[in-house]
Short mmCIF file of C-alpha atoms in Angstrom, two decimals:
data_model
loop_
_atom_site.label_atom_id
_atom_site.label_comp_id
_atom_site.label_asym_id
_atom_site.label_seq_id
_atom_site.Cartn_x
_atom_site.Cartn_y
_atom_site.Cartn_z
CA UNK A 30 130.98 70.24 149.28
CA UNK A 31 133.03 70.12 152.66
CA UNK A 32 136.31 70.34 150.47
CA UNK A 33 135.02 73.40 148.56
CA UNK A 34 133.91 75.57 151.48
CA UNK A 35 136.96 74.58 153.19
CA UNK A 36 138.69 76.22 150.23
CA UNK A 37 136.71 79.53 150.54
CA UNK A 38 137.28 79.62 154.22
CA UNK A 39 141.06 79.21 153.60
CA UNK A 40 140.95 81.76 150.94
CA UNK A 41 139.26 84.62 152.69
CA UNK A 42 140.85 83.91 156.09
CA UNK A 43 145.01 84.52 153.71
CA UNK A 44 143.11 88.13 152.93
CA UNK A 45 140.95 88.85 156.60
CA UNK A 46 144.47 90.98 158.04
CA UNK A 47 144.58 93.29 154.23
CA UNK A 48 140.75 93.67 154.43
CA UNK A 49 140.58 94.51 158.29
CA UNK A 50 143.46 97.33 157.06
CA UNK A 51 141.33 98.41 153.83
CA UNK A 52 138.50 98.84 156.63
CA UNK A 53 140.45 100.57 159.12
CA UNK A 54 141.63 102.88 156.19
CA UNK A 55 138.02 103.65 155.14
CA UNK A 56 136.73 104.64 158.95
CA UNK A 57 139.70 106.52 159.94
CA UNK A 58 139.66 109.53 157.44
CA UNK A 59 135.77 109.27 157.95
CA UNK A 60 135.91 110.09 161.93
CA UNK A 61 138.14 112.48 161.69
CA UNK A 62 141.04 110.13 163.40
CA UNK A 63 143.21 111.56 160.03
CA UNK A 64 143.08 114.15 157.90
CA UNK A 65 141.18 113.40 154.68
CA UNK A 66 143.61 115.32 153.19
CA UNK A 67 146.56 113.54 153.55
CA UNK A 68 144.92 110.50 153.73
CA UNK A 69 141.80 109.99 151.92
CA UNK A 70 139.38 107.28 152.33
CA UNK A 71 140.18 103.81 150.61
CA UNK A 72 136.91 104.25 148.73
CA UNK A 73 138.21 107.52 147.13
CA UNK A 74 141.83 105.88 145.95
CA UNK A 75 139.73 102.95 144.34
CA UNK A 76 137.84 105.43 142.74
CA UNK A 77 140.99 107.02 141.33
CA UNK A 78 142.86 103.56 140.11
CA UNK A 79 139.96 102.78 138.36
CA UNK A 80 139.54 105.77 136.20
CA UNK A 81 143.73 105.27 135.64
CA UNK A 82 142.58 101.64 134.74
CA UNK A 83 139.89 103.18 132.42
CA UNK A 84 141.83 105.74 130.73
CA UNK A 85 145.06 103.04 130.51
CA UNK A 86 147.40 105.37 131.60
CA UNK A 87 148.19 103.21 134.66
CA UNK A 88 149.29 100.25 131.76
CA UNK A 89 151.55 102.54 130.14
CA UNK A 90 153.52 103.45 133.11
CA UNK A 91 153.23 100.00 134.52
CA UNK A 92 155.11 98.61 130.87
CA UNK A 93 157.80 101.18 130.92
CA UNK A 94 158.47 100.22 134.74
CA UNK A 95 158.59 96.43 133.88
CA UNK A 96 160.67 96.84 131.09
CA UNK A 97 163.00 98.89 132.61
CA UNK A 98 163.03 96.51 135.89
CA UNK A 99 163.17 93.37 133.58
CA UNK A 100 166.52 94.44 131.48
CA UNK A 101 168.33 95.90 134.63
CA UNK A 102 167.32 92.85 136.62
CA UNK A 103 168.14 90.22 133.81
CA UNK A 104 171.42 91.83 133.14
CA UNK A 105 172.33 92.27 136.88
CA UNK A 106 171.56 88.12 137.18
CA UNK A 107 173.94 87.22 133.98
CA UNK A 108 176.85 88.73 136.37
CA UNK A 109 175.73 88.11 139.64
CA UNK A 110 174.95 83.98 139.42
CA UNK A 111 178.09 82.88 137.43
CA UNK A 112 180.58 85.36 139.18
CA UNK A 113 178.87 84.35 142.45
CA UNK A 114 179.27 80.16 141.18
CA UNK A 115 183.09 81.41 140.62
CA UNK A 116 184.03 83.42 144.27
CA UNK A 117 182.12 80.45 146.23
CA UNK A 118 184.15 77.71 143.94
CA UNK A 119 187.94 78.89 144.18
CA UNK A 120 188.72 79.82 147.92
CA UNK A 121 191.71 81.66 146.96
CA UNK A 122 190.04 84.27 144.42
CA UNK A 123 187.45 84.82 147.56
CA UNK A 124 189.83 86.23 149.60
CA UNK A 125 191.01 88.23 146.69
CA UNK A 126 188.05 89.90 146.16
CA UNK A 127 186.09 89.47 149.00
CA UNK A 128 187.28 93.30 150.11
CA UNK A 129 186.52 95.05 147.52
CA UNK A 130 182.91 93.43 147.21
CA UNK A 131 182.15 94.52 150.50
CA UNK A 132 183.05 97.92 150.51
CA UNK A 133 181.02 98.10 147.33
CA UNK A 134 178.21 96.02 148.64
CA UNK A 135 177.97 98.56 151.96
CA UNK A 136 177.42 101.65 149.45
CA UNK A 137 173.87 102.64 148.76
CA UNK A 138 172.59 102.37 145.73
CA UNK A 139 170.40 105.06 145.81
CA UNK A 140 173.94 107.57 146.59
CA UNK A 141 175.26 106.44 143.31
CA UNK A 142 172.27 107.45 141.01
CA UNK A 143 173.92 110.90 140.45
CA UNK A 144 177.03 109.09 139.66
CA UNK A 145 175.31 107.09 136.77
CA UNK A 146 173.59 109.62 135.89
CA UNK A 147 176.41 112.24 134.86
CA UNK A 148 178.38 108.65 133.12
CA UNK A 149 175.03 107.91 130.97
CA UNK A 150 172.87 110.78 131.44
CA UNK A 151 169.27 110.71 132.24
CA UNK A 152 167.66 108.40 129.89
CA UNK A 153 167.19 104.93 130.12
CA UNK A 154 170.46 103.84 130.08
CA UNK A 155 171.15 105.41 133.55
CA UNK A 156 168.04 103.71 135.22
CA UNK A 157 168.87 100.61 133.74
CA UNK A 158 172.45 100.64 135.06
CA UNK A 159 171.58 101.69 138.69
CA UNK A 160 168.80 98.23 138.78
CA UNK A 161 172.06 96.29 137.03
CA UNK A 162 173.97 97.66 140.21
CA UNK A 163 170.91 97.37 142.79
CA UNK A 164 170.25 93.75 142.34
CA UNK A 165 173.84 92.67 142.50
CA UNK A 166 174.36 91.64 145.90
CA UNK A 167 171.77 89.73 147.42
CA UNK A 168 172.28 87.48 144.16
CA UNK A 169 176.01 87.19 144.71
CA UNK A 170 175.48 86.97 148.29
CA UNK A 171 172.95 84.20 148.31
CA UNK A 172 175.21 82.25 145.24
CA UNK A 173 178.83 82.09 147.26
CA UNK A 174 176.12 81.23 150.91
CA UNK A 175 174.68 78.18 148.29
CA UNK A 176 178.05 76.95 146.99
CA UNK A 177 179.78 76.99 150.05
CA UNK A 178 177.79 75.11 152.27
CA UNK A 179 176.52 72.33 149.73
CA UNK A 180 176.70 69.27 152.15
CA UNK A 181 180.61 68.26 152.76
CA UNK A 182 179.26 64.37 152.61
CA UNK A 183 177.91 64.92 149.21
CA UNK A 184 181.33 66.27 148.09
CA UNK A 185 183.19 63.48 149.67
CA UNK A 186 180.76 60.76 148.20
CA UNK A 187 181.35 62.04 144.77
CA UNK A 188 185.13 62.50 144.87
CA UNK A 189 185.03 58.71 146.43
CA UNK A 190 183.79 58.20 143.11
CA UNK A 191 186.93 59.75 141.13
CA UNK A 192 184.30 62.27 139.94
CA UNK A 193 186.37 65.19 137.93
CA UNK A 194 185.94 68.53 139.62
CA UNK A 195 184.45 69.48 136.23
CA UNK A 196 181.79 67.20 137.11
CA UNK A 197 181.62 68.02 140.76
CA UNK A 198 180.94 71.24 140.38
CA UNK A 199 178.00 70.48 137.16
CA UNK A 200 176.07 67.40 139.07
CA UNK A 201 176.35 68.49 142.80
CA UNK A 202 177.07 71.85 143.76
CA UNK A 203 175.28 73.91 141.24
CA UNK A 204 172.03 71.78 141.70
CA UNK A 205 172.75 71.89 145.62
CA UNK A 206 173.38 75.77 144.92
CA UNK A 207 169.90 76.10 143.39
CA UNK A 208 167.84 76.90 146.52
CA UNK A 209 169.87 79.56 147.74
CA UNK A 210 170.28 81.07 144.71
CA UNK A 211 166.55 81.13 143.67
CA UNK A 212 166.30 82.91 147.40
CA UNK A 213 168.75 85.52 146.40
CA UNK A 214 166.84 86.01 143.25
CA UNK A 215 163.56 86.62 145.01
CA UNK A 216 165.06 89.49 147.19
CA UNK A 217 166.49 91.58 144.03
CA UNK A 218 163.59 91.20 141.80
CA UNK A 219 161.74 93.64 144.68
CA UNK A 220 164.88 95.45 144.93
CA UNK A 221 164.75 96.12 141.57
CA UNK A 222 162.10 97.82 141.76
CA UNK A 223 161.96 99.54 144.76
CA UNK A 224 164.90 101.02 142.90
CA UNK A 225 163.44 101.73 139.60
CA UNK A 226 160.86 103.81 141.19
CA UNK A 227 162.95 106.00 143.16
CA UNK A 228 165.29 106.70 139.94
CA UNK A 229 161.77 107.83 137.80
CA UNK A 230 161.26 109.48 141.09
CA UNK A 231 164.52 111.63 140.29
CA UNK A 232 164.57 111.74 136.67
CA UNK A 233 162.23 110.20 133.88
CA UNK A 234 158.26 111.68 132.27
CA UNK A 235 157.32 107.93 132.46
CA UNK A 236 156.88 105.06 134.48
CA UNK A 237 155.31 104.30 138.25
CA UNK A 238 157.85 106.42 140.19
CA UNK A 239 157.22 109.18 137.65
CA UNK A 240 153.77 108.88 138.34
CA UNK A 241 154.16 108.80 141.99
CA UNK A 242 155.75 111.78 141.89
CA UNK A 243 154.08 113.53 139.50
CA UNK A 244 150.83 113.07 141.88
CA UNK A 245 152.16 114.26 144.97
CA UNK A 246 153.85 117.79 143.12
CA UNK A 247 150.48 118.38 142.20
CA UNK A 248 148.64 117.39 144.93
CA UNK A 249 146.57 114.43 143.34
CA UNK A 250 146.48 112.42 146.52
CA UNK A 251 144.11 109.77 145.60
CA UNK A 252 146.29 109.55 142.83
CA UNK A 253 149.17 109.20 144.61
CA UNK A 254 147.84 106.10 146.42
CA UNK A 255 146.80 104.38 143.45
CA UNK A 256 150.53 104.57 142.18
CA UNK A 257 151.70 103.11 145.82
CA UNK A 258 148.82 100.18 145.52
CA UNK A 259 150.04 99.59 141.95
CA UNK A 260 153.41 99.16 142.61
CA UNK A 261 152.76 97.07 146.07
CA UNK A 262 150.33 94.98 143.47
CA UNK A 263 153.19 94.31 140.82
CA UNK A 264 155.59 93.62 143.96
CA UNK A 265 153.17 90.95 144.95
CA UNK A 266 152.74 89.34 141.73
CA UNK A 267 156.54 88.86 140.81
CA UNK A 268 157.15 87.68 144.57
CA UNK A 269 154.48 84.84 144.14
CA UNK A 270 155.48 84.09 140.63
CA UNK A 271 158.97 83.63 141.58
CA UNK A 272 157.56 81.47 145.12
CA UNK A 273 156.25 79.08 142.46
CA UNK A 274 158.70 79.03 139.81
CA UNK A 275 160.96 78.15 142.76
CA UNK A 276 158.54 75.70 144.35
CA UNK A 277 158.75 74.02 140.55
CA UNK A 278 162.21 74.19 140.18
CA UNK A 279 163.07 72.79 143.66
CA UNK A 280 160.73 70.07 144.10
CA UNK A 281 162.78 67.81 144.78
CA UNK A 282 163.35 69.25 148.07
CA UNK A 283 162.54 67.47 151.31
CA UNK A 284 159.70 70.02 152.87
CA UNK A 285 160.24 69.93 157.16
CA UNK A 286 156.96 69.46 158.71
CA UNK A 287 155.85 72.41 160.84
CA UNK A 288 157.28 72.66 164.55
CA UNK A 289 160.10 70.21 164.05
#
Protein backbone atom coordinates (compact mmCIF):
# COMPACT_ATOMS: atom_id res chain seq x y z
CA UNK A 1 0.00 0.00 0.00
CA UNK A 2 3.00 2.34 1.08
CA UNK A 3 4.74 1.40 -2.33
CA UNK A 4 1.61 2.29 -4.36
CA UNK A 5 0.86 5.72 -2.90
CA UNK A 6 4.42 6.41 -3.05
CA UNK A 7 3.98 5.86 -6.78
CA UNK A 8 1.02 8.33 -7.09
CA UNK A 9 2.84 10.88 -5.07
CA UNK A 10 5.85 10.54 -7.44
CA UNK A 11 3.62 10.68 -10.37
CA UNK A 12 1.64 13.80 -9.69
CA UNK A 13 4.54 15.67 -8.04
CA UNK A 14 6.75 14.97 -12.28
CA UNK A 15 3.31 16.96 -13.49
CA UNK A 16 2.62 19.70 -10.22
CA UNK A 17 5.08 22.59 -12.36
CA UNK A 18 2.70 21.81 -16.06
CA UNK A 19 -0.50 21.84 -13.92
CA UNK A 20 0.45 24.99 -11.72
CA UNK A 21 1.07 26.57 -15.58
CA UNK A 22 -2.36 25.03 -17.00
CA UNK A 23 -3.79 26.92 -13.77
CA UNK A 24 -2.04 30.04 -14.13
CA UNK A 25 -3.21 29.95 -17.85
CA UNK A 26 -6.88 29.48 -16.85
CA UNK A 27 -6.92 32.59 -14.12
CA UNK A 28 -4.97 34.94 -16.12
CA UNK A 29 -7.29 35.54 -19.22
CA UNK A 30 -10.14 35.29 -16.52
CA UNK A 31 -8.88 38.54 -14.43
CA UNK A 32 -8.22 40.39 -17.05
CA UNK A 33 -4.18 40.05 -16.43
CA UNK A 34 -4.32 39.12 -20.58
CA UNK A 35 -6.38 39.63 -23.18
CA UNK A 36 -8.81 36.76 -23.81
CA UNK A 37 -8.25 37.45 -27.13
CA UNK A 38 -4.93 36.65 -27.70
CA UNK A 39 -4.84 34.34 -25.13
CA UNK A 40 -7.84 32.46 -24.27
CA UNK A 41 -8.45 30.47 -21.26
CA UNK A 42 -6.90 26.83 -21.11
CA UNK A 43 -10.47 25.58 -20.68
CA UNK A 44 -11.47 27.10 -24.09
CA UNK A 45 -8.25 25.46 -26.12
CA UNK A 46 -9.27 22.01 -24.51
CA UNK A 47 -12.51 22.61 -25.69
CA UNK A 48 -11.18 23.19 -29.21
CA UNK A 49 -8.60 19.99 -29.36
CA UNK A 50 -11.26 17.96 -28.44
CA UNK A 51 -13.75 18.73 -31.09
CA UNK A 52 -10.34 18.41 -33.60
CA UNK A 53 -10.00 14.99 -31.73
CA UNK A 54 -13.74 14.34 -32.46
CA UNK A 55 -13.95 15.33 -35.95
CA UNK A 56 -10.21 13.49 -36.60
CA UNK A 57 -8.93 16.19 -38.40
CA UNK A 58 -6.17 16.67 -35.79
CA UNK A 59 -5.07 12.67 -36.83
CA UNK A 60 -4.86 13.53 -40.32
CA UNK A 61 -2.54 16.36 -39.98
CA UNK A 62 -0.71 14.69 -37.17
CA UNK A 63 0.06 11.44 -39.94
CA UNK A 64 1.12 13.66 -42.73
CA UNK A 65 3.54 15.53 -40.15
CA UNK A 66 4.99 12.15 -38.89
CA UNK A 67 5.44 10.82 -42.11
CA UNK A 68 7.01 13.59 -43.48
CA UNK A 69 9.33 13.97 -40.18
CA UNK A 70 9.95 10.12 -40.20
CA UNK A 71 11.41 9.88 -44.02
CA UNK A 72 13.43 13.22 -43.74
CA UNK A 73 14.71 12.16 -40.35
CA UNK A 74 15.48 8.43 -41.34
CA UNK A 75 17.17 9.51 -44.46
CA UNK A 76 19.14 12.40 -42.77
CA UNK A 77 20.46 9.42 -40.06
CA UNK A 78 21.58 6.88 -43.06
CA UNK A 79 24.18 9.88 -43.93
CA UNK A 80 24.79 11.46 -40.86
CA UNK A 81 25.91 8.16 -38.50
CA UNK A 82 28.19 6.34 -41.05
CA UNK A 83 29.77 9.59 -42.58
CA UNK A 84 30.07 10.82 -38.97
CA UNK A 85 31.77 6.90 -37.93
CA UNK A 86 34.11 7.85 -41.12
CA UNK A 87 35.36 11.85 -40.28
CA UNK A 88 35.86 10.73 -36.43
CA UNK A 89 37.87 7.38 -37.73
CA UNK A 90 40.51 8.80 -40.33
CA UNK A 91 42.15 12.03 -38.82
CA UNK A 92 43.40 13.08 -42.07
CA UNK A 93 39.92 13.18 -44.06
CA UNK A 94 38.76 15.40 -40.80
CA UNK A 95 40.85 18.04 -41.55
CA UNK A 96 39.81 17.73 -45.11
CA UNK A 97 36.47 18.32 -44.58
CA UNK A 98 36.14 19.68 -41.40
CA UNK A 99 35.84 23.38 -43.26
CA UNK A 100 33.45 22.90 -45.39
CA UNK A 101 31.13 21.13 -42.70
CA UNK A 102 31.27 24.04 -40.67
CA UNK A 103 30.50 26.66 -42.87
CA UNK A 104 27.57 24.50 -43.86
CA UNK A 105 26.70 23.53 -40.37
CA UNK A 106 26.63 27.59 -39.33
CA UNK A 107 23.87 28.19 -42.18
CA UNK A 108 20.28 28.11 -41.08
CA UNK A 109 18.22 25.78 -42.19
CA UNK A 110 15.27 27.62 -42.21
CA UNK A 111 17.33 30.37 -44.99
CA UNK A 112 17.66 27.50 -47.32
CA UNK A 113 13.92 26.44 -47.60
CA UNK A 114 13.52 28.80 -50.63
CA UNK A 115 16.54 27.24 -52.02
CA UNK A 116 14.94 23.68 -51.92
CA UNK A 117 12.09 24.81 -52.77
CA UNK A 118 12.82 26.37 -56.35
CA UNK A 119 15.36 22.74 -56.84
CA UNK A 120 12.16 20.44 -55.94
CA UNK A 121 9.31 22.67 -55.82
CA UNK A 122 6.71 22.78 -53.20
CA UNK A 123 5.53 19.35 -52.66
CA UNK A 124 6.78 16.87 -50.51
CA UNK A 125 9.91 16.36 -51.87
CA UNK A 126 11.09 19.88 -50.79
CA UNK A 127 9.94 19.41 -47.07
CA UNK A 128 11.43 16.20 -46.97
CA UNK A 129 14.83 17.46 -48.18
CA UNK A 130 15.03 20.54 -45.84
CA UNK A 131 14.34 17.74 -42.47
CA UNK A 132 17.19 15.47 -44.52
CA UNK A 133 19.34 18.78 -44.22
CA UNK A 134 17.96 19.96 -40.65
CA UNK A 135 18.85 16.89 -38.76
CA UNK A 136 22.31 16.56 -40.18
CA UNK A 137 24.48 18.07 -37.76
CA UNK A 138 23.80 17.39 -34.33
CA UNK A 139 23.98 13.62 -35.63
CA UNK A 140 27.34 14.14 -37.27
CA UNK A 141 28.36 16.28 -34.52
CA UNK A 142 27.54 13.98 -31.68
CA UNK A 143 29.08 10.72 -34.00
CA UNK A 144 32.86 12.30 -34.69
CA UNK A 145 32.42 13.79 -30.34
CA UNK A 146 31.61 9.64 -29.69
CA UNK A 147 34.41 8.21 -31.86
CA UNK A 148 36.95 10.43 -30.88
CA UNK A 149 37.01 10.29 -27.36
CA UNK A 150 36.25 6.42 -26.90
CA UNK A 151 38.67 5.75 -23.91
CA UNK A 152 42.52 5.79 -25.26
CA UNK A 153 43.09 2.65 -22.65
CA UNK A 154 40.47 0.69 -24.36
CA UNK A 155 42.23 1.30 -27.72
CA UNK A 156 45.57 0.45 -26.37
CA UNK A 157 44.25 -2.79 -24.58
CA UNK A 158 42.86 -4.04 -27.79
CA UNK A 159 45.76 -3.25 -30.12
CA UNK A 160 47.95 -5.06 -27.16
CA UNK A 161 45.91 -7.75 -28.35
CA UNK A 162 47.03 -7.58 -32.22
CA UNK A 163 43.33 -6.75 -32.73
CA UNK A 164 42.95 -5.69 -36.69
CA UNK A 165 41.76 -2.13 -37.00
CA UNK A 166 38.84 -3.81 -38.82
CA UNK A 167 38.03 -5.19 -35.58
CA UNK A 168 38.90 -2.19 -33.52
CA UNK A 169 36.78 -0.11 -34.98
CA UNK A 170 33.52 -3.09 -35.01
CA UNK A 171 34.04 -4.33 -31.13
CA UNK A 172 35.19 -1.02 -29.40
CA UNK A 173 34.65 2.18 -30.86
CA UNK A 174 31.33 1.88 -32.49
CA UNK A 175 29.81 0.27 -29.27
CA UNK A 176 31.82 3.00 -27.19
CA UNK A 177 30.35 5.50 -29.94
CA UNK A 178 26.80 4.39 -29.10
CA UNK A 179 25.95 6.84 -26.28
CA UNK A 180 26.88 9.83 -27.97
CA UNK A 181 25.40 9.00 -30.93
CA UNK A 182 21.95 7.99 -29.49
CA UNK A 183 22.36 11.75 -27.81
CA UNK A 184 22.82 13.28 -31.17
CA UNK A 185 19.86 11.38 -32.36
CA UNK A 186 17.59 12.66 -29.63
CA UNK A 187 18.36 16.39 -30.50
CA UNK A 188 17.40 16.01 -34.42
CA UNK A 189 14.37 13.97 -34.01
CA UNK A 190 12.88 17.50 -32.29
CA UNK A 191 14.72 19.33 -34.83
CA UNK A 192 13.04 17.60 -37.28
CA UNK A 193 10.20 18.72 -36.48
CA UNK A 194 10.46 21.97 -35.30
CA UNK A 195 11.49 22.14 -38.94
CA UNK A 196 8.74 20.36 -40.60
CA UNK A 197 6.33 22.69 -39.12
CA UNK A 198 7.80 25.83 -40.12
CA UNK A 199 8.17 24.46 -43.91
CA UNK A 200 4.01 23.55 -43.84
CA UNK A 201 4.10 26.89 -42.23
CA UNK A 202 5.49 28.29 -45.69
CA UNK A 203 4.11 26.00 -48.13
CA UNK A 204 1.84 22.78 -47.84
CA UNK A 205 -2.65 22.42 -47.34
CA UNK A 206 -1.68 19.66 -44.81
CA UNK A 207 0.00 18.81 -41.82
CA UNK A 208 0.49 20.57 -38.09
CA UNK A 209 2.35 23.68 -39.33
CA UNK A 210 -0.35 24.00 -42.00
CA UNK A 211 -2.76 23.88 -39.42
CA UNK A 212 -1.03 26.27 -37.23
CA UNK A 213 -1.09 28.59 -39.69
CA UNK A 214 -4.13 28.14 -41.15
CA UNK A 215 -5.67 29.05 -37.51
CA UNK A 216 -3.94 32.11 -36.86
CA UNK A 217 -4.84 33.69 -40.79
CA UNK A 218 -8.19 33.18 -39.75
CA UNK A 219 -8.21 34.06 -36.42
CA UNK A 220 -9.18 30.59 -34.80
CA UNK A 221 -7.15 31.18 -31.67
CA UNK A 222 -8.25 28.36 -29.59
CA UNK A 223 -7.44 26.59 -32.54
CA UNK A 224 -4.27 27.80 -32.86
CA UNK A 225 -3.29 26.54 -29.38
CA UNK A 226 -4.50 23.20 -29.85
CA UNK A 227 -2.03 22.88 -32.92
CA UNK A 228 0.95 24.30 -30.49
CA UNK A 229 -0.20 21.64 -27.58
CA UNK A 230 -0.30 18.96 -30.31
CA UNK A 231 2.88 19.41 -31.60
CA UNK A 232 4.58 20.07 -27.94
CA UNK A 233 2.55 16.55 -27.19
CA UNK A 234 4.17 14.59 -30.23
CA UNK A 235 7.62 16.39 -29.22
CA UNK A 236 7.21 14.81 -25.86
CA UNK A 237 6.36 11.44 -26.91
CA UNK A 238 9.30 10.86 -29.45
CA UNK A 239 11.75 12.52 -26.76
CA UNK A 240 10.68 9.85 -24.10
CA UNK A 241 10.49 7.08 -26.58
CA UNK A 242 13.89 7.72 -27.75
CA UNK A 243 15.05 8.30 -23.56
CA UNK A 244 14.04 4.63 -23.34
CA UNK A 245 15.04 3.09 -26.45
CA UNK A 246 18.38 4.61 -25.39
CA UNK A 247 18.11 3.59 -21.75
CA UNK A 248 17.59 -0.15 -23.50
CA UNK A 249 20.18 0.08 -25.82
CA UNK A 250 22.82 1.42 -23.36
CA UNK A 251 22.29 -0.56 -20.37
CA UNK A 252 25.21 -1.59 -19.98
CA UNK A 253 26.29 1.71 -18.88
CA UNK A 254 27.64 2.44 -15.43
CA UNK A 255 24.80 5.07 -14.06
CA UNK A 256 26.90 7.89 -11.53
CA UNK A 257 25.03 8.23 -8.40
CA UNK A 258 23.63 11.72 -7.85
CA UNK A 259 26.08 14.50 -6.38
CA UNK A 260 29.27 12.63 -7.11
Amino acid sequence: MLTWIKYVFCAVYRILSVLLFLLIWEIAPRVGLVDTIFLPPFSKVAVAFWELLVTGEIFTHVVISIRRSLLGFGLGLCVAIPLGLIIGWFKEFERFIDPLMQTFRQTSTLALFPVFMLLFGIGEVSKVAIIFWGVQWAVLLNTISGVKNVDPLLIKAARSMGISSAALFLKIILPASVPSILTGVRLSATTSILILIAAEMLGANSGLGYLLFFAEANFLIPQMYAAIITMSILGLIVNYSLVAFERRLTGWKEEVPAGQ
